[in-house]
Amino acid sequence: MNDKIRKLTETEWEIPKGFVEGMRVPGRFFLSETLAASIEDGALTQLGNVACLPGILKNSLGMPDIHWGYGFPIGGVAAFDETEGVISPGGVGFDINCGVRMITTPLTEKDLTDKPGLISELYDAVPVGVGAKSPVRLSQKDLTSLMEEGSSYAVELGYGMKSDIEHCEENGRLEGADISAVSDKARKRGIPQCGTPGSGNDFLELQKAAKIFDAETAKVYGVEEGQICVMIHCGSRGLGHQVCTDHLKVLEEAADRYGIALPDRQLACAPLASKEGEAYFGGMAAAANYAWANRQFITHIVRKIFEKRFGIAYEEMPLVYDVAHNVAKHEEHITDGIRRKVCVHRKGATRAFAPGSPEVPAAYRAAGQPVIIPGSMGTPSYLLAGTVAAMERTFGSTCHGAGRLKSRSGAKKMQTGEEVAASLLEQGIVVKAPNAAAIAEESPAVYKPSSEVVKCVADAGLSRIICRMKPLGVIKG
Amino acid sequence: MPFEELEHTADVKMRITASGFSGLLSESGFALSQVTYGTYPREAPSLSVGIEAEGKTREELCVNFLSELLVIMETEYLVPVAFSLTVSAGPEEIQTGAAENRGKLTVSGTVSGVEFEREKHAGGIGVKGISYSGLTLRRVETGCELIIIFDI
């Protein structure tokens, strides 16, 4: 660890002002001693760079899955004053509203008599990865409506249940979507892909609720030990990537125009109240809504397969929750003892609101917001709950996943895809992907252990562990 | 090989070389194809699409050209086989830091290729965007070299 970094507690570290010239606030990050050994200098510099942006409040924050990203580190959180602050695509990422959702089923592992057959059927029905074309046919009008309405438009088209909507962060719809801020190129990329996960770390996973840590909260969330669940991880596909690319060009010039000194070109930004900042927010919100609809379409396809294959009712597969990982949002938080509106950027981080927060669905409000943390193909995923400490220390945020440790090229040198798949099969995990390299690149060995990351957020008080899910089958793009 | 993958934790970092700048753009296009499709086919093209990009610097031109190519590959389901490109203004060789690298630069031409087929071309990984992170463009003994990160 760099000797300028101060250890504050067993899980919290501080990057002092001056670590990067121009820092307006200190940086803070959350890592156990074990995880601290793997942090990259580049990620620390990025946390320092973010702390230089105008209007940043309290701290530039890093979650335990922190690693080097574009502009912000992955696992980065920063809140900006609505008047003095900025908005930056580097604080959201190319995959706007990359996120994860989890549905439960009434099945247990003994019902899965043909797991490879089920995974193959899901793989055929949900096109994944490069060149994937969705089975959902959307008109331009549909695309406009779903960018405005998000999940609820997908449900209106018949792809889900009304209860799905209230079990999404923001009810699956970010207000302020501006369709005029979405280019024709973005629309063209988006139309054939809505209803498909992408490649890389996107996935569709069959899981078992292996261990309940908090029975009362698990009951509130509708999760029982032994239950089969499905997790879906993907985002706004080419539409969101294009929105990011288009607005980055505009915001780079805008930063110059507004006299914002950027420590790194990737932190291109504009004042929140500027026309460029508002346009980016509008385009980003439209892409975020597309992403919620995307996950909704996939959920529907999965439910239809389970309905037919296992003879269970569609309604018996409720959505536990859906969270965004890459997004900037207007929220209210208390800083310096004052409740104020701020724009929170979460880049590879998850909202984790405390019990009692009005944004948490009524049925879950007393328990706190569900937080879903995917593991890797061979390590468990977790269901957590938001806490008061997260509200106080991280603008209601926690980690988003395991966090990568090793490169894709390095991963392929360690093991072939066939070897990774065989090793997973020995553990009872069936994997299917368009190519072996995709499996090798996403090998569990290249990720931090999800249990360590989750333990760290729990020890830091940023979330409570509710349930651990074991992977049984994985579809990778 | 005119391009190779370098170590990068989360994304794909490529080193691309060519004797001149327009060749560098073509090779960077093939590198993008290699990452996305796991291949760049050596066969007769059946599709051809116009491509244009501009930038205030050669670095920006590289990013904008590859961003345009990404859109074409994704929306036309095109796997590149050949590029025919004309770069306006500036010498072919890279003059790092020199005035020739600045001002409005454009590239225009066509990208030819074959239609994406899942059985043949699903060996890669989807690229989300072209990053300025760690981007370097410089003159080397054999011509020019671009180091660029594809966001995965």
XYZ file of N, CA, C and O in Angstrom, chain A residues 28 346 463:
12
model
N -11.771 8.100 0.428
C -11.935 7.023 1.427
C -12.231 5.737 0.674
O -12.993 5.746 -0.301
N -22.607 6.349 -9.138
C -22.170 5.014 -8.690
C -21.635 4.284 -9.915
O -22.376 4.023 -10.863
N -23.532 -2.881 4.734
C -24.647 -3.772 4.364
C -24.716 -4.913 5.370
O -23.732 -5.192 6.046
